[in-house]
Amino acid sequence: MRSDMAKNGLEKAPHRSLFKALGLTDEELNQPLVGIVNSANEIVPGHLHLNQVAEAVKAGVRLGGGTPLEFTTIAVCDGIAMNHTGMKYSLASRELIADSIEVMAMAHPFDALVFIPNCDKVVPGMLMVAARLNIPSIFISGGPMLAGNFRGQRVSLSRVFEGVGAVAAGSMSEDDLHQLEEVACPGCGSCSGMFTANSMNCLTEAVGMGLPGNGTVPAVYAERIRLAKQAGMKVMELLEGDVKPLDIMTEAAFVNALRLDMAIGCSTNTILHLPAIAREAGVELSLEMVNRISDSTPHLCKLEPAGDSFIEDLYAAGGVQAILHELNGAGLINRQCLTVTNHTLGENIDAHPVLNHEVIRPVNDPYSDTGGLAVLFGNLAEEGAVVKKGAVAPDMLIHEGPARVFNSEEEAVKAILAGSIQKGEVIVIRYEGPRGGPGMREMLTPTSAIAGMGLDKDVALVTDGRFSGATRGAAIGHVSPEAARGGVIALVEDGDIISIDIPNHSLILRITEQELAQRKALWQVPAPRITSGYMRRYAQLVQSASTGAVLTE
């Protein structure tokens, strides 16, 4: 056992003494030591209940003959961090999460690991380090929040963000917004739409690292606790069979994950995280590959904010496994991929047919023949840009309009709420990329304000920042190269015509090469916005969004 390095032999008597200071007995030390990586805290609603999940995991590990030892990591609530300096730290937390777990797992040689994430950057950070460490591992998320109920209508957090724009437009009162904020988030769990947290927890199932139900069993259901116990027992089976993450997270497994991504229309943030996770597993996922898979994958499921269904509806319809079952019927799934169930994905999904074809469309009657995400290329995004096309109004899939340029999110939000944005315009928010932000902030506040003001079918938004999975409308993010690296987005001026053609993967700035060259000659590298601490170092090391915003070696 790996833990023998710290507990066996004469020279390890001091080590055993320290273990015994924890209250461990010789019998417990003779069993495998299983690290329980818990991201619980009292600031993130999705993580509030994770101590209960961890206790269930530990019970399962003990039932399987192991000794569980818990440690923690950080987590950022993107909603609370939104639209202020705190959001600069959100994406950057992914690398800290991965690195801190690596430190703990290498300093204390666990035999196996159980990861307990729930929210946006925690899931990918943990998947990255699971691949890096390659110790028998399993994931059990905290599960999704139930939808709220506002005057008989189901709602999620995105409605509250959109309510800000509605109040600014005069279509909602501040009292009504207050009532909405009271009920939109009824309890613990990751926010109830197909936002980034739920997207990544669902993709964890598809890539094989989470048990069926990991992404969709609601946080408050007893089934979530039973699933946690099963995860604890199952990791002991993985340890006994020496099944490791790199046996599971193969190139074929990542293709399965991308298929699910396109069928559900997950958050655009998945196109940052999947390449970063794959890189740790020695697999390359290019943006061109994303488009190829999207172009051949039907869009089967529209969840909040793209549709009227919520994660709890997907759960009742059969969950992630049912979507994979439906895709399998069209020959789109690699059935041979191993999973943490100790069975293949094909064996898993055979037992999970679709239970409600109103929530999960049949492959022969999809919302569209192509997937819910798309990568755009052109002179404005030579390395690519990403859009959640499944949440774009049909009339905005192809759009051309004059640019309104802002050098920060704050400038854009001020203009939007002041009512100065005109129909047909293309809002450009720049210097918010991985380096320029730094940290590539989410833009849920401006996109929600646009939607709340009723402009989401008339106005597009283009940024080198990124979007929340709660965003809807023609919101195009991850523009690469970013403005801070001298990308063409840095050269756009008010009134320039921008052409967007989402079906044909195109994003074009309509000016001449000569004009571009003249502007480029006058452009200067901007001064860094943060000059101390972690984010200063992060800005120096982070690569383009087209790479997954990974750090340089």
Coordinates of N, CA, C and O in Angstrom, one line a residue, residues 381-479:
A381 N -11.3 36.6 -33.5 CA -11.0 35.5 -32.6 C -10.2 34.4 -33.4 O -10.7 33.4 -33.7
E382 N -8.9 34.8 -33.6 CA -8.1 33.9 -34.4 C -7.9 32.5 -33.7 O -7.8 31.5 -34.4
E383 N -7.8 32.5 -32.4 CA -7.7 31.3 -31.7 C -9.0 30.7 -31.1 O -9.0 29.7 -30.5
G384 N -10.1 31.4 -31.4 CA -11.4 30.9 -31.1 C -12.1 31.8 -30.0 O -11.5 32.6 -29.3
A385 N -13.4 31.6 -30.0 CA -14.4 32.2 -29.0 C -15.5 31.2 -28.9 O -15.8 30.4 -29.7
V386 N -16.2 31.3 -27.7 CA -17.2 30.2 -27.4 C -18.5 30.9 -27.1 O -18.6 31.9 -26.5
V387 N -19.6 30.2 -27.6 CA -20.9 30.7 -27.3 C -21.8 29.5 -27.0 O -21.7 28.4 -27.5
K388 N -22.8 29.7 -26.0 CA -23.8 28.7 -25.7 C -24.9 28.9 -26.7 O -25.9 29.6 -26.4
K389 N -24.8 28.3 -27.9 CA -25.7 28.6 -28.9 C -27.1 28.1 -28.6 O -28.1 28.6 -29.2
G390 N -27.2 27.1 -27.8 CA -28.5 26.5 -27.4 C -29.4 27.5 -26.6 O -30.6 27.3 -26.5
A391 N -28.7 28.6 -26.1 CA -29.5 29.6 -25.3 C -29.6 30.9 -26.1 O -29.9 32.0 -25.5
V392 N -29.3 30.9 -27.4 CA -29.4 32.1 -28.3 C -30.7 32.0 -29.0 O -31.1 31.0 -29.6
A393 N -31.4 33.2 -29.0 CA -32.6 33.3 -29.8 C -32.3 33.0 -31.3 O -31.3 33.5 -31.8
P394 N -33.2 32.3 -32.0 CA -32.9 32.0 -33.4 C -32.6 33.3 -34.3 O -31.7 33.2 -35.1
D395 N -33.2 34.4 -34.0 CA -33.0 35.6 -34.8 C -31.6 36.2 -34.6 O -31.1 37.0 -35.3
M396 N -30.9 35.7 -33.5 CA -29.6 36.3 -33.2 C -28.5 35.3 -33.5 O -27.3 35.6 -33.3
L397 N -28.8 34.2 -34.1 CA -27.7 33.2 -34.5 C -26.8 33.9 -35.6 O -25.7 33.6 -35.7
I398 N -27.4 34.7 -36.4 CA -26.7 35.5 -37.4 C -27.0 36.9 -37.1 O -28.2 37.3 -37.2
H399 N -26.0 37.7 -36.9 CA -26.2 39.1 -36.5 C -25.0 40.0 -37.0 O -23.9 39.5 -36.9
E400 N -25.3 41.2 -37.4 CA -24.3 42.1 -37.8 C -24.7 43.5 -37.2 O -25.8 43.9 -37.4
G401 N -23.8 44.1 -36.5 CA -24.1 45.4 -35.9 C -22.9 46.2 -35.5 O -21.8 45.7 -35.5
P402 N -23.1 47.5 -35.2 CA -22.0 48.4 -34.7 C -21.5 48.1 -33.3 O -22.3 47.7 -32.5
A403 N -20.2 48.2 -33.1 CA -19.6 47.9 -31.8 C -19.8 49.0 -30.8 O -19.8 50.2 -31.2
R404 N -20.1 48.7 -29.6 CA -20.0 49.6 -28.4 C -18.9 49.1 -27.5 O -19.1 48.0 -26.9
V405 N -17.8 49.8 -27.4 CA -16.6 49.2 -26.8 C -16.5 49.7 -25.3 O -16.6 50.9 -25.1
F406 N -16.2 48.8 -24.4 CA -15.9 49.1 -23.0 C -14.6 48.3 -22.6 O -14.4 47.2 -23.0
N407 N -13.8 49.0 -21.8 CA -12.6 48.4 -21.4 C -12.7 47.7 -20.0 O -11.6 47.4 -19.4
S408 N -13.9 47.6 -19.5 CA -14.1 46.8 -18.2 C -15.5 46.4 -18.1 O -16.4 47.0 -18.8
E409 N -15.8 45.4 -17.3 CA -17.2 45.0 -17.1 C -18.0 46.2 -16.4 O -19.1 46.4 -16.8
E410 N -17.3 46.9 -15.5 CA -18.0 47.9 -14.8 C -18.5 49.0 -15.7 O -19.7 49.5 -15.6
E411 N -17.7 49.4 -16.7 CA -18.1 50.4 -17.7 C -19.3 49.9 -18.4 O -20.3 50.7 -18.7
A412 N -19.3 48.7 -18.9 CA -20.4 48.2 -19.6 C -21.7 48.1 -18.8 O -22.8 48.5 -19.3
V413 N -21.6 47.6 -17.6 CA -22.8 47.5 -16.8 C -23.5 48.9 -16.5 O -24.7 49.0 -16.6
K414 N -22.6 49.9 -16.3 CA -23.1 51.2 -16.1 C -23.9 51.7 -17.3 O -25.0 52.3 -17.2
A415 N -23.4 51.5 -18.5 CA -24.0 51.9 -19.7 C -25.3 51.1 -19.9 O -26.4 51.7 -20.3
I416 N -25.3 49.8 -19.7 CA -26.5 49.0 -19.9 C -27.6 49.5 -19.0 O -28.8 49.7 -19.4
L417 N -27.3 49.6 -17.7 CA -28.4 50.0 -16.7 C -28.8 51.4 -16.9 O -29.9 51.8 -16.5
A418 N -28.0 52.2 -17.5 CA -28.4 53.6 -17.8 C -29.3 53.7 -19.1 O -29.8 54.8 -19.4
G419 N -29.5 52.6 -19.7 CA -30.4 52.5 -20.9 C -29.8 53.1 -22.2 O -30.5 53.5 -23.1
S420 N -28.4 53.1 -22.2 CA -27.8 53.8 -23.4 C -27.4 52.8 -24.5 O -26.8 53.2 -25.5
I421 N -27.7 51.5 -24.3 CA -27.4 50.5 -25.4 C -28.6 50.5 -26.3 O -29.8 50.4 -25.9
Q422 N -28.3 50.5 -27.6 CA -29.3 50.5 -28.6 C -29.5 49.1 -29.3 O -28.6 48.3 -29.3
K423 N -30.7 48.8 -29.7 CA -31.0 47.6 -30.4 C -30.1 47.4 -31.6 O -29.8 48.4 -32.3
G424 N -29.6 46.2 -31.8 CA -28.7 45.9 -32.9 C -27.2 46.1 -32.6 O -26.4 45.6 -33.4
E425 N -26.9 46.7 -31.5 CA -25.5 46.9 -31.2 C -24.8 45.7 -30.7 O -25.4 44.7 -30.2
V426 N -23.5 45.6 -30.9 CA -22.6 44.5 -30.4 C -21.8 45.1 -29.2 O -20.9 45.9 -29.5
I427 N -22.1 44.8 -28.0 CA -21.3 45.2 -26.9 C -20.0 44.5 -26.8 O -20.0 43.3 -26.9
V428 N -18.9 45.2 -26.8 CA -17.6 44.6 -26.7 C -17.0 44.9 -25.3 O -16.8 46.1 -25.0
I429 N -16.7 43.9 -24.5 CA -16.1 44.1 -23.2 C -14.7 43.5 -23.2 O -14.6 42.2 -23.4
R430 N -13.7 44.3 -23.1 CA -12.3 43.7 -23.3 C -11.4 44.0 -22.1 O -11.8 44.7 -21.1
Y431 N -10.2 43.5 -22.1 CA -9.2 43.6 -21.0 C -9.8 42.9 -19.8 O -9.5 43.3 -18.6
E432 N -10.6 41.8 -20.0 CA -11.2 41.0 -18.9 C -10.7 39.5 -19.1 O -11.3 38.6 -18.5
G433 N -9.7 39.3 -19.9 CA -9.3 37.9 -20.2 C -8.4 37.4 -19.0 O -8.3 38.0 -18.0
P434 N -7.9 36.2 -19.2 CA -7.1 35.5 -18.2 C -5.9 36.4 -17.7 O -5.7 36.5 -16.5
R435 N -5.2 37.0 -18.6 CA -4.1 37.9 -18.2 C -4.6 39.3 -17.9 O -4.2 40.0 -16.9
G436 N -5.5 39.9 -18.8 CA -5.8 41.3 -18.7 C -6.7 41.6 -17.5 O -6.7 42.7 -16.9
G437 N -7.6 40.6 -17.1 CA -8.5 40.9 -16.0 C -7.9 41.4 -14.7 O -8.3 42.4 -14.2
P438 N -6.9 40.6 -14.2 CA -6.6 39.2 -14.5 C -7.7 38.3 -14.0 O -8.5 38.7 -13.1
G439 N -7.7 37.1 -14.5 CA -8.6 36.1 -13.9 C -9.9 35.8 -14.7 O -10.7 34.9 -14.4
M440 N -10.1 36.5 -15.8 CA -11.2 36.2 -16.8 C -12.5 36.1 -16.1 O -13.2 35.1 -15.9
R441 N -13.0 37.3 -15.7 CA -14.3 37.3 -14.9 C -15.5 36.8 -15.7 O -15.5 37.0 -16.9
E442 N -16.4 36.2 -15.0 CA -17.7 35.9 -15.6 C -18.5 37.2 -15.8 O -18.4 38.2 -15.0
M443 N -19.3 37.2 -16.8 CA -20.1 38.4 -17.2 C -21.6 38.2 -17.0 O -22.4 38.6 -17.8
L444 N -22.0 37.6 -15.9 CA -23.4 37.3 -15.7 C -24.2 38.6 -15.5 O -25.4 38.7 -15.9
T445 N -23.6 39.6 -14.8 CA -24.3 40.8 -14.5 C -24.7 41.6 -15.8 O -25.9 41.9 -16.0
P446 N -23.8 41.8 -16.7 CA -24.2 42.5 -17.9 C -25.2 41.7 -18.8 O -26.1 42.2 -19.4
T447 N -24.9 40.4 -18.9 CA -25.8 39.6 -19.8 C -27.2 39.5 -19.2 O -28.2 39.5 -19.9
S448 N -27.3 39.4 -17.9 CA -28.6 39.3 -17.2 C -29.3 40.6 -17.3 O -30.5 40.7 -17.4
A449 N -28.5 41.7 -17.1 CA -29.2 43.0 -17.3 C -29.7 43.2 -18.7 O -30.9 43.7 -18.8
I450 N -29.0 42.7 -19.7 CA -29.5 42.8 -21.1 C -30.8 42.0 -21.2 O -31.8 42.5 -21.8
A451 N -30.8 40.8 -20.6 CA -32.0 39.9 -20.7 C -33.1 40.5 -19.9 O -34.3 40.5 -20.4
G452 N -32.8 41.0 -18.7 CA -33.9 41.6 -17.9 C -34.5 42.8 -18.5 O -35.7 43.1 -18.3
M453 N -33.8 43.5 -19.4 CA -34.3 44.7 -20.0 C -35.0 44.4 -21.4 O -35.4 45.2 -22.1
G454 N -35.0 43.0 -21.7 CA -35.7 42.6 -22.9 C -34.9 42.8 -24.1 O -35.5 42.8 -25.2
L455 N -33.6 42.9 -24.0 CA -32.7 43.2 -25.2 C -31.9 41.9 -25.6 O -31.1 42.0 -26.6
D456 N -32.2 40.8 -25.0 CA -31.3 39.6 -25.3 C -31.6 39.1 -26.8 O -30.8 38.3 -27.3
K457 N -32.7 39.5 -27.4 CA -33.0 39.1 -28.8 C -32.6 40.2 -29.8 O -32.8 40.1 -31.0
D458 N -31.9 41.2 -29.3 CA -31.6 42.4 -30.1 C -30.1 42.8 -30.0 O -29.6 43.5 -30.9
V459 N -29.4 42.4 -28.9 CA -28.1 42.9 -28.6 C -27.2 41.7 -28.4 O -27.5 40.7 -27.7
A460 N -26.0 41.7 -29.0 CA -25.0 40.7 -28.8 C -23.9 41.3 -27.9 O -23.8 42.5 -27.7
L461 N -23.2 40.4 -27.2 CA -22.1 40.8 -26.4 C -20.9 39.9 -26.7 O -21.0 38.7 -26.8
V462 N -19.7 40.5 -26.9 CA -18.5 39.8 -27.2 C -17.4 40.2 -26.2 O -17.2 41.4 -26.0
T463 N -16.7 39.3 -25.6 CA -15.7 39.6 -24.6 C -14.6 38.6 -24.6 O -14.8 37.4 -25.0
D464 N -13.4 39.1 -24.1 CA -12.3 38.1 -23.8 C -12.4 37.6 -22.4 O -11.6 36.8 -22.0
G465 N -13.5 38.0 -21.7 CA -13.8 37.4 -20.4 C -14.7 36.1 -20.7 O -14.6 35.6 -21.8
R466 N -15.4 35.7 -19.7 CA -16.2 34.5 -19.8 C -17.6 34.7 -19.3 O -17.9 35.8 -18.7
F467 N -18.5 33.7 -19.4 CA -19.8 33.8 -19.0 C -20.2 32.7 -18.0 O -19.7 31.6 -18.0
S468 N -21.2 33.0 -17.1 CA -21.8 32.0 -16.3 C -22.6 31.1 -17.1 O -23.1 31.5 -18.2
G469 N -22.8 29.9 -16.7 CA -23.7 29.0 -17.3 C -25.2 29.5 -17.3 O -26.0 29.1 -18.0
A470 N -25.4 30.5 -16.4 CA -26.7 31.1 -16.3 C -27.0 32.1 -17.4 O -28.1 32.7 -17.5
T471 N -26.0 32.4 -18.2 CA -26.2 33.4 -19.2 C -27.0 32.9 -20.4 O -26.9 31.7 -20.8
R472 N -27.9 33.7 -20.9 CA -28.6 33.4 -22.2 C -28.4 34.6 -23.1 O -28.1 35.7 -22.7
G473 N -28.7 34.3 -24.4 CA -28.5 35.4 -25.4 C -27.3 35.2 -26.2 O -26.5 34.2 -26.0
A474 N -27.0 36.1 -27.2 CA -25.9 36.0 -28.1 C -24.6 36.5 -27.3 O -24.1 37.6 -27.6
A475 N -24.2 35.8 -26.3 CA -23.1 36.1 -25.5 C -21.9 35.3 -25.9 O -21.9 34.1 -25.7
I476 N -20.9 35.9 -26.5 CA -19.7 35.2 -27.0 C -18.5 35.6 -26.2 O -18.1 36.8 -26.1
G477 N -17.9 34.6 -25.5 CA -16.8 34.8 -24.6 C -15.6 34.1 -25.1 O -15.5 33.4 -26.1
H478 N -14.5 34.2 -24.2 CA -13.2 33.5 -24.4 C -12.5 34.0 -25.7 O -11.7 33.2 -26.2
V479 N -12.8 35.2 -26.1 CA -12.2 35.7 -27.4 C -10.7 35.6 -27.2 O -10.1 36.2 -26.3

